Amino acid sequence: MSAPNKSYDPVEVEALKPEEIERVRDEALAAFAAADSLDALQEAKVAHTGGTSPLSLANREIGALPPQAKAAAGKLVGQARAAVGRGLAARQEELEAERDARVLVEEAVDVTLPYDRTPAGARHPLTTMMERVADVFVSMGYEIAEGPEVEAEWFNFDALNFTPDHPARQMQDTFFVAGPEGRAKTVGDESGVVLRTHTSPVQARSLLDREPPVYVVCPGRVYRTDELDATHTPVFHQIELLAVDEGLTMADLKGTLDHMVQALFGDGMKTRLRPNYFPFTEPSAEMDMVCYVCRGESVGNPDRPCRTCGSEGWIELGGCGMVNPRVLTACGVDPEKYSGFAFGFGIERMLMFRHNVEDMRDMVEGDVRFTRPFGMEI
């Protein structure tokens, strides 16, 4: 940079001539306008506003002017640099707006498409149904009881008053795992080992493990030698309830059943009991519930037939009754002091009722097209 020279005429400095300043300014503005991208604009910015740009070099020359010439030259260069700055900012704003508009088009995301290639899973409806039914009784004060699926024959049959010649103990109904040979003769081991045919052994174990009063609900998987078809499967699920206390009657059983069907199928549902026979209850009954579709209005009404109940107005649900005193005695409970009631039904059958499932094989074949519509309800 030149040293101050009081006799130096500013018009003799080429870079500070007004026409030169205007030319450099216009050249910078033209370069900004010609930039078709932010990268090109950045190159033009460095060339026309950087430290070696013509306007920057002209600004340095002001220091070499006489004091009386500096003000005019500074004003001239300052106005040019301000115009260049405004032009640069305006063009940058335009290019950023164009970039943003282009990104919205080129990088658009369709939010209606699946966000992940991994399909959503679903809980099996049998699991959900078992938990829903169990929750009904837990809310009434019952507790969940569980037991082994490979069960001693004593718990599965003897403790429940099944006589040695009872048909249910024969091979056509029961999967036998081991016979009684060589087993220790202690409680539960007097006979062989089976895959449990019902969840009632859990009731016997609960009576042996707890002091009355006992209020338990027993959900679980059971096994029988049935053929797999639309209405049968060799592996299915049951849920059973046992209540043992002083002074329990059939009226308590009926009230519990009514509460259950109302909780599962809605207000206005009710049950009825039909006499039957089960070894572990006395008296015993078959439990029916009013048809949840027609609510009994199809009975004797040819104008409104019901396919669900066959226009009978009732649907068979399961078995129930008062606990047989022999079962109480076998489990160490005094039948003179305590009484109890029990009932049980199949979860698959309940699922078919609630969701109009027509083929039980759909529940066991593992096809996600069956389970996915039930979702992830917890």
Tab-separated table of C-alpha atoms in Angstrom, residues 8-341:
chain	number	residue	atom	x	y	z
A	8	TYR	CA	-1.693	13.059	-5.105
A	9	ASP	CA	-4.771	13.676	-7.256
A	10	PRO	CA	-7.380	10.894	-6.693
A	11	VAL	CA	-8.616	11.049	-10.246
A	12	GLU	CA	-5.195	9.866	-11.371
A	13	VAL	CA	-5.728	6.515	-9.455
A	14	GLU	CA	-7.262	4.183	-12.027
A	15	ALA	CA	-9.036	1.907	-9.510
A	16	LEU	CA	-10.822	4.871	-7.919
A	17	LYS	CA	-12.187	6.460	-11.055
A	18	PRO	CA	-16.014	6.668	-10.873
A	19	GLU	CA	-16.457	4.917	-14.217
A	20	GLU	CA	-14.125	2.117	-13.082
A	21	ILE	CA	-16.031	1.674	-9.815
A	22	GLU	CA	-19.318	1.516	-11.719
A	23	ARG	CA	-17.858	-1.021	-14.182
A	24	VAL	CA	-16.619	-3.260	-11.379
A	25	ARG	CA	-19.968	-2.992	-9.559
A	26	ASP	CA	-21.967	-3.816	-12.667
A	27	GLU	CA	-19.638	-6.701	-13.451
A	28	ALA	CA	-20.187	-8.161	-9.968
A	29	LEU	CA	-23.964	-7.792	-10.206
A	30	ALA	CA	-23.966	-9.462	-13.620
A	31	ALA	CA	-21.888	-12.357	-12.260
A	32	PHE	CA	-24.333	-12.846	-9.395
A	33	ALA	CA	-27.316	-12.793	-11.735
A	34	ALA	CA	-25.647	-15.345	-14.020
A	35	ALA	CA	-24.978	-17.804	-11.173
A	36	ASP	CA	-27.377	-20.737	-11.618
A	37	SER	CA	-26.538	-22.502	-8.370
A	38	LEU	CA	-25.403	-21.754	-4.876
A	39	ASP	CA	-21.976	-23.187	-5.674
A	40	ALA	CA	-21.622	-20.885	-8.687
A	41	LEU	CA	-22.796	-17.961	-6.564
A	42	GLN	CA	-20.161	-18.780	-3.964
A	43	GLU	CA	-17.447	-18.634	-6.641
A	44	ALA	CA	-18.774	-15.281	-7.857
A	45	LYS	CA	-18.891	-14.014	-4.268
A	46	VAL	CA	-15.226	-14.836	-3.708
A	47	ALA	CA	-14.251	-13.259	-7.040
A	48	HIS	CA	-16.143	-9.970	-6.486
A	49	THR	CA	-16.186	-9.478	-2.717
A	50	GLY	CA	-13.072	-11.346	-1.588
A	51	GLY	CA	-9.810	-9.811	-0.425
A	52	THR	CA	-8.355	-9.667	-3.929
A	53	SER	CA	-11.505	-8.457	-5.682
A	54	PRO	CA	-11.393	-5.138	-7.572
A	55	LEU	CA	-13.583	-3.343	-5.020
A	56	SER	CA	-11.449	-4.561	-2.130
A	57	LEU	CA	-8.290	-3.398	-3.883
A	58	ALA	CA	-9.909	-0.016	-4.625
A	59	ASN	CA	-10.876	0.319	-1.007
A	60	ARG	CA	-7.232	-0.130	-0.034
A	61	GLU	CA	-6.165	2.671	-2.343
A	62	ILE	CA	-8.256	5.158	-0.355
A	63	GLY	CA	-5.640	5.148	2.380
A	64	ALA	CA	-3.088	6.596	-0.010
A	65	LEU	CA	-5.210	9.598	-0.940
A	66	PRO	CA	-4.837	13.134	0.471
A	67	PRO	CA	-7.250	13.798	3.349
A	68	GLN	CA	-9.418	16.114	1.262
A	69	ALA	CA	-10.020	13.335	-1.315
A	70	LYS	CA	-10.705	10.406	1.005
A	71	ALA	CA	-14.336	11.262	1.833
A	72	ALA	CA	-15.518	11.369	-1.772
A	73	ALA	CA	-13.590	8.250	-2.749
A	74	GLY	CA	-14.790	6.370	0.347
A	75	LYS	CA	-18.416	7.303	-0.385
A	76	LEU	CA	-18.071	6.144	-3.989
A	77	VAL	CA	-16.499	2.789	-3.083
A	78	GLY	CA	-18.868	2.274	-0.126
A	79	GLN	CA	-21.949	2.750	-2.277
A	80	ALA	CA	-20.600	0.293	-4.841
A	81	ARG	CA	-19.790	-2.336	-2.200
A	82	ALA	CA	-23.228	-1.901	-0.620
A	83	ALA	CA	-24.907	-2.404	-4.007
A	84	VAL	CA	-22.821	-5.534	-4.578
A	85	GLY	CA	-23.766	-6.837	-1.109
A	86	ARG	CA	-27.470	-6.290	-1.738
A	87	GLY	CA	-27.245	-7.986	-5.118
A	88	LEU	CA	-25.446	-10.942	-3.596
A	89	ALA	CA	-28.032	-11.338	-0.790
A	90	ALA	CA	-30.960	-11.075	-3.176
A	91	ARG	CA	-29.533	-13.668	-5.580
A	92	GLN	CA	-28.678	-15.992	-2.721
A	93	GLU	CA	-32.255	-15.762	-1.434
A	94	GLU	CA	-33.584	-16.584	-4.894
A	95	LEU	CA	-31.305	-19.599	-5.327
A	96	GLU	CA	-32.109	-20.947	-1.832
A	97	ALA	CA	-35.834	-20.657	-2.559
A	98	GLU	CA	-35.332	-22.537	-5.837
A	99	ARG	CA	-33.309	-25.222	-4.028
A	100	ASP	CA	-35.952	-25.668	-1.336
A	101	ALA	CA	-38.726	-25.950	-3.914
A	102	ARG	CA	-36.708	-28.515	-5.875
A	103	VAL	CA	-35.976	-30.560	-2.729
A	104	LEU	CA	-39.680	-30.688	-1.880
A	105	VAL	CA	-40.321	-32.241	-5.284
A	106	GLU	CA	-37.263	-34.452	-5.682
A	107	GLU	CA	-37.079	-35.690	-2.079
A	108	ALA	CA	-40.804	-35.907	-1.360
A	109	VAL	CA	-41.840	-38.724	1.013
A	110	ASP	CA	-45.195	-40.477	0.659
A	111	VAL	CA	-46.258	-40.692	4.317
A	112	THR	CA	-49.111	-43.042	3.377
A	113	LEU	CA	-46.654	-45.817	2.469
A	114	PRO	CA	-45.437	-48.317	5.087
A	115	TYR	CA	-42.574	-46.776	6.995
A	116	ASP	CA	-40.790	-50.106	7.374
A	117	ARG	CA	-40.377	-53.171	5.212
A	118	THR	CA	-40.797	-55.405	8.251
A	119	PRO	CA	-44.535	-56.159	8.577
A	120	ALA	CA	-46.190	-55.484	11.893
A	121	GLY	CA	-46.727	-58.542	14.041
A	122	ALA	CA	-49.748	-59.575	16.051
A	123	ARG	CA	-50.414	-61.447	19.240
A	124	HIS	CA	-52.173	-64.757	18.785
A	125	PRO	CA	-55.896	-64.245	19.458
A	126	LEU	CA	-56.003	-67.326	21.709
A	127	THR	CA	-53.467	-65.700	24.029
A	128	THR	CA	-55.404	-62.448	24.023
A	129	MET	CA	-58.692	-64.240	24.674
A	130	MET	CA	-57.276	-66.245	27.580
A	131	GLU	CA	-55.904	-63.121	29.198
A	132	ARG	CA	-59.165	-61.249	28.677
A	133	VAL	CA	-61.218	-63.986	30.338
A	134	ALA	CA	-58.696	-64.294	33.183
A	135	ASP	CA	-58.843	-60.534	33.739
A	136	VAL	CA	-62.607	-60.781	34.296
A	137	PHE	CA	-62.035	-63.070	37.268
A	138	VAL	CA	-58.945	-61.293	38.556
A	139	SER	CA	-61.104	-58.187	38.834
A	140	MET	CA	-63.458	-60.248	41.019
A	141	GLY	CA	-60.647	-61.181	43.403
A	142	TYR	CA	-59.531	-64.511	41.932
A	143	GLU	CA	-55.859	-65.338	41.421
A	144	ILE	CA	-54.211	-67.055	38.465
A	145	ALA	CA	-52.984	-70.621	39.107
A	146	GLU	CA	-50.783	-72.641	36.769
A	147	GLY	CA	-49.505	-76.208	36.649
A	148	PRO	CA	-47.445	-78.608	34.518
A	149	GLU	CA	-48.706	-79.792	31.151
A	150	VAL	CA	-47.029	-83.186	31.642
A	151	GLU	CA	-49.048	-84.311	34.634
A	152	ALA	CA	-49.208	-87.236	37.042
A	153	GLU	CA	-52.182	-89.408	36.278
A	154	TRP	CA	-53.241	-89.126	39.920
A	155	PHE	CA	-53.760	-85.379	39.600
A	156	ASN	CA	-55.338	-85.663	36.157
A	157	PHE	CA	-57.814	-88.432	37.080
A	158	ASP	CA	-57.725	-90.023	40.545
A	159	ALA	CA	-57.881	-86.817	42.564
A	160	LEU	CA	-60.825	-85.691	40.416
A	161	ASN	CA	-62.910	-88.821	41.093
A	162	PHE	CA	-62.262	-90.545	37.766
A	163	THR	CA	-62.591	-94.268	38.476
A	164	PRO	CA	-59.940	-96.633	37.067
A	165	ASP	CA	-62.367	-97.861	34.395
A	166	HIS	CA	-63.592	-94.412	33.354
A	167	PRO	CA	-63.623	-94.071	29.517
A	168	ALA	CA	-61.634	-90.822	29.648
A	169	ARG	CA	-58.640	-92.776	30.942
A	170	GLN	CA	-58.485	-94.985	27.895
A	171	MET	CA	-56.013	-94.508	25.061
A	172	GLN	CA	-58.575	-93.016	22.691
A	173	ASP	CA	-58.790	-89.835	24.804
A	174	THR	CA	-55.481	-89.484	26.630
A	175	PHE	CA	-51.846	-89.179	25.602
A	176	PHE	CA	-49.907	-91.419	27.994
A	177	VAL	CA	-46.273	-90.478	28.501
A	178	ALA	CA	-45.248	-93.210	30.961
A	179	GLY	CA	-46.842	-96.056	32.854
A	180	PRO	CA	-46.805	-96.627	36.618
A	181	GLU	CA	-44.056	-99.248	36.579
A	182	GLY	CA	-41.090	-98.390	38.746
A	183	ARG	CA	-42.502	-95.109	40.052
A	184	ALA	CA	-42.463	-94.203	43.733
A	185	LYS	CA	-45.794	-94.735	45.490
A	186	THR	CA	-46.272	-91.224	46.829
A	187	VAL	CA	-49.163	-88.827	46.366
A	188	GLY	CA	-49.495	-88.094	42.677
A	189	ASP	CA	-47.278	-90.987	41.608
A	190	GLU	CA	-49.519	-94.027	42.137
A	191	SER	CA	-50.122	-94.210	38.400
A	192	GLY	CA	-48.582	-93.094	35.149
A	193	VAL	CA	-47.774	-89.791	33.510
A	194	VAL	CA	-50.011	-88.159	30.908
A	195	LEU	CA	-50.344	-84.989	28.903
A	196	ARG	CA	-53.075	-83.305	30.895
A	197	THR	CA	-56.491	-83.648	29.302
A	198	HIS	CA	-57.930	-80.613	31.100
A	199	THR	CA	-56.724	-77.867	33.441
A	200	SER	CA	-58.567	-79.411	36.409
A	201	PRO	CA	-55.305	-80.857	37.832
A	202	VAL	CA	-54.326	-77.274	38.580
A	203	GLN	CA	-57.422	-77.031	40.775
A	204	ALA	CA	-56.344	-80.128	42.728
A	205	ARG	CA	-52.843	-78.728	43.149
A	206	SER	CA	-54.279	-75.404	44.306
A	207	LEU	CA	-56.336	-77.110	47.019
A	208	LEU	CA	-53.258	-79.005	48.208
A	209	ASP	CA	-51.084	-75.879	48.228
A	210	ARG	CA	-53.552	-73.439	49.785
A	211	GLU	CA	-55.729	-73.276	52.840
A	212	PRO	CA	-59.410	-72.475	52.153
A	213	PRO	CA	-60.889	-70.157	51.130
A	214	VAL	CA	-59.529	-70.759	47.615
A	215	TYR	CA	-60.492	-68.665	44.600
A	216	VAL	CA	-58.402	-69.469	41.523
A	217	VAL	CA	-58.743	-69.374	37.747
A	218	CYS	CA	-56.640	-71.818	35.730
A	219	PRO	CA	-55.912	-71.072	32.041
A	220	GLY	CA	-53.671	-73.338	29.998
A	221	ARG	CA	-52.976	-75.747	27.162
A	222	VAL	CA	-54.441	-79.275	27.216
A	223	TYR	CA	-54.142	-82.395	25.045
A	224	ARG	CA	-56.542	-85.048	23.786
A	225	THR	CA	-56.312	-87.613	21.016
A	226	ASP	CA	-58.746	-85.833	18.712
A	227	GLU	CA	-58.379	-85.522	14.970
A	228	LEU	CA	-57.673	-82.054	13.646
A	229	ASP	CA	-60.731	-80.750	11.800
A	230	ALA	CA	-62.918	-77.666	11.665
A	231	THR	CA	-64.215	-78.096	15.223
A	232	HIS	CA	-61.566	-80.274	16.954
A	233	THR	CA	-57.851	-80.138	17.602
A	234	PRO	CA	-55.583	-82.427	19.650
A	235	VAL	CA	-53.995	-79.412	21.361
A	236	PHE	CA	-56.323	-76.733	22.627
A	237	HIS	CA	-56.784	-74.315	25.509
A	238	GLN	CA	-59.098	-74.279	28.484
A	239	ILE	CA	-59.785	-71.958	31.342
A	240	GLU	CA	-61.303	-73.283	34.542
A	241	LEU	CA	-62.411	-71.656	37.756
A	242	LEU	CA	-62.499	-73.029	41.291
A	243	ALA	CA	-64.021	-71.427	44.365
A	244	VAL	CA	-63.933	-73.229	47.725
A	245	ASP	CA	-65.249	-71.493	50.827
A	246	GLU	CA	-67.825	-71.875	53.541
A	247	GLY	CA	-71.449	-71.693	52.425
A	248	LEU	CA	-71.022	-71.539	48.643
A	249	THR	CA	-74.051	-72.693	46.635
A	250	MET	CA	-75.270	-73.097	43.068
A	251	ALA	CA	-76.641	-69.560	43.333
A	252	ASP	CA	-73.074	-68.236	43.694
A	253	LEU	CA	-72.074	-70.288	40.646
A	254	LYS	CA	-74.950	-68.906	38.587
A	255	GLY	CA	-74.173	-65.329	39.557
A	256	THR	CA	-70.513	-65.774	38.622
A	257	LEU	CA	-71.439	-67.213	35.229
A	258	ASP	CA	-73.842	-64.359	34.493
A	259	HIS	CA	-71.176	-61.803	35.374
A	260	MET	CA	-68.660	-63.520	33.100
A	261	VAL	CA	-70.840	-63.563	29.968
A	262	GLN	CA	-71.916	-59.973	30.531
A	263	ALA	CA	-68.288	-58.885	30.849
A	264	LEU	CA	-67.335	-60.725	27.644
A	265	PHE	CA	-70.430	-60.257	25.474
A	266	GLY	CA	-72.188	-57.183	26.833
A	267	ASP	CA	-75.076	-56.202	29.070
A	268	GLY	CA	-78.229	-58.278	28.985
A	269	MET	CA	-76.436	-61.608	28.555
A	270	LYS	CA	-77.453	-64.445	30.865
A	271	THR	CA	-76.861	-68.146	31.372
A	272	ARG	CA	-78.887	-71.244	32.101
A	273	LEU	CA	-77.903	-74.580	33.637
A	274	ARG	CA	-78.960	-77.993	32.315
A	275	PRO	CA	-78.461	-81.133	34.448
A	276	ASN	CA	-75.506	-83.273	33.418
A	277	TYR	CA	-72.850	-85.549	34.899
A	278	PHE	CA	-69.163	-84.947	35.557
A	279	PRO	CA	-67.078	-87.053	37.960
A	280	PHE	CA	-65.564	-84.048	39.732
A	281	THR	CA	-68.781	-82.104	40.388
A	282	GLU	CA	-72.037	-83.023	42.110
A	283	PRO	CA	-74.543	-81.777	41.141
A	284	SER	CA	-73.257	-81.063	37.625
A	285	ALA	CA	-74.659	-78.989	34.804
A	286	GLU	CA	-74.046	-77.906	31.256
A	287	MET	CA	-73.803	-74.152	30.991
A	288	ASP	CA	-75.539	-72.353	28.118
A	289	MET	CA	-75.524	-68.660	27.407
A	290	VAL	CA	-78.166	-66.748	25.525
A	291	CYS	CA	-77.223	-66.291	21.879
A	292	TYR	CA	-75.101	-63.160	21.621
A	293	VAL	CA	-76.374	-62.503	18.069
A	294	CYS	CA	-80.154	-62.794	18.287
A	295	ARG	CA	-80.454	-62.607	22.101
A	296	GLY	CA	-83.113	-65.327	21.894
A	297	GLU	CA	-85.406	-63.388	19.590
A	298	SER	CA	-85.075	-65.988	16.798
A	299	VAL	CA	-86.825	-68.703	18.835
A	300	GLY	CA	-90.180	-69.486	17.152
A	301	ASN	CA	-89.679	-66.567	14.787
A	302	PRO	CA	-89.307	-67.825	11.194
A	303	ASP	CA	-88.958	-64.229	9.983
A	304	ARG	CA	-85.712	-63.844	11.897
A	305	PRO	CA	-83.664	-67.048	11.746
A	306	CYS	CA	-80.263	-67.118	13.479
A	307	ARG	CA	-77.424	-69.186	12.028
A	308	THR	CA	-75.320	-68.825	15.167
A	309	CYS	CA	-77.663	-70.641	17.534
A	310	GLY	CA	-79.822	-72.419	14.951
A	311	SER	CA	-82.790	-70.321	16.181
A	312	GLU	CA	-82.634	-72.108	19.545
A	313	GLY	CA	-81.738	-68.935	21.437
A	314	TRP	CA	-78.972	-70.594	23.482
A	315	ILE	CA	-75.337	-71.577	22.876
A	316	GLU	CA	-73.576	-74.314	24.840
A	317	LEU	CA	-70.480	-72.932	26.536
A	318	GLY	CA	-69.071	-75.504	28.989
A	319	GLY	CA	-69.527	-77.644	32.083
A	320	CYS	CA	-69.932	-76.620	35.706
A	321	GLY	CA	-71.227	-77.723	39.083
A	322	MET	CA	-70.541	-77.961	42.784
A	323	VAL	CA	-67.215	-79.580	43.664
A	324	ASN	CA	-67.697	-83.255	44.451
A	325	PRO	CA	-67.047	-83.943	48.176
A	326	ARG	CA	-64.751	-86.795	47.126
A	327	VAL	CA	-62.520	-84.294	45.323
A	328	LEU	CA	-62.394	-82.098	48.420
A	329	THR	CA	-61.493	-85.113	50.567
A	330	ALA	CA	-58.763	-86.251	48.149
A	331	CYS	CA	-57.212	-82.781	48.331
A	332	GLY	CA	-57.354	-82.568	52.128
A	333	VAL	CA	-60.364	-80.239	52.449
A	334	ASP	CA	-63.147	-80.995	54.925
A	335	PRO	CA	-66.375	-81.328	52.857
A	336	GLU	CA	-68.459	-80.935	56.030
A	337	LYS	CA	-67.112	-77.415	56.496
A	338	TYR	CA	-66.396	-76.233	52.974
A	339	SER	CA	-68.199	-76.353	49.674
A	340	GLY	CA	-67.196	-75.077	46.283
A	341	PHE	CA	-68.096	-74.655	42.657
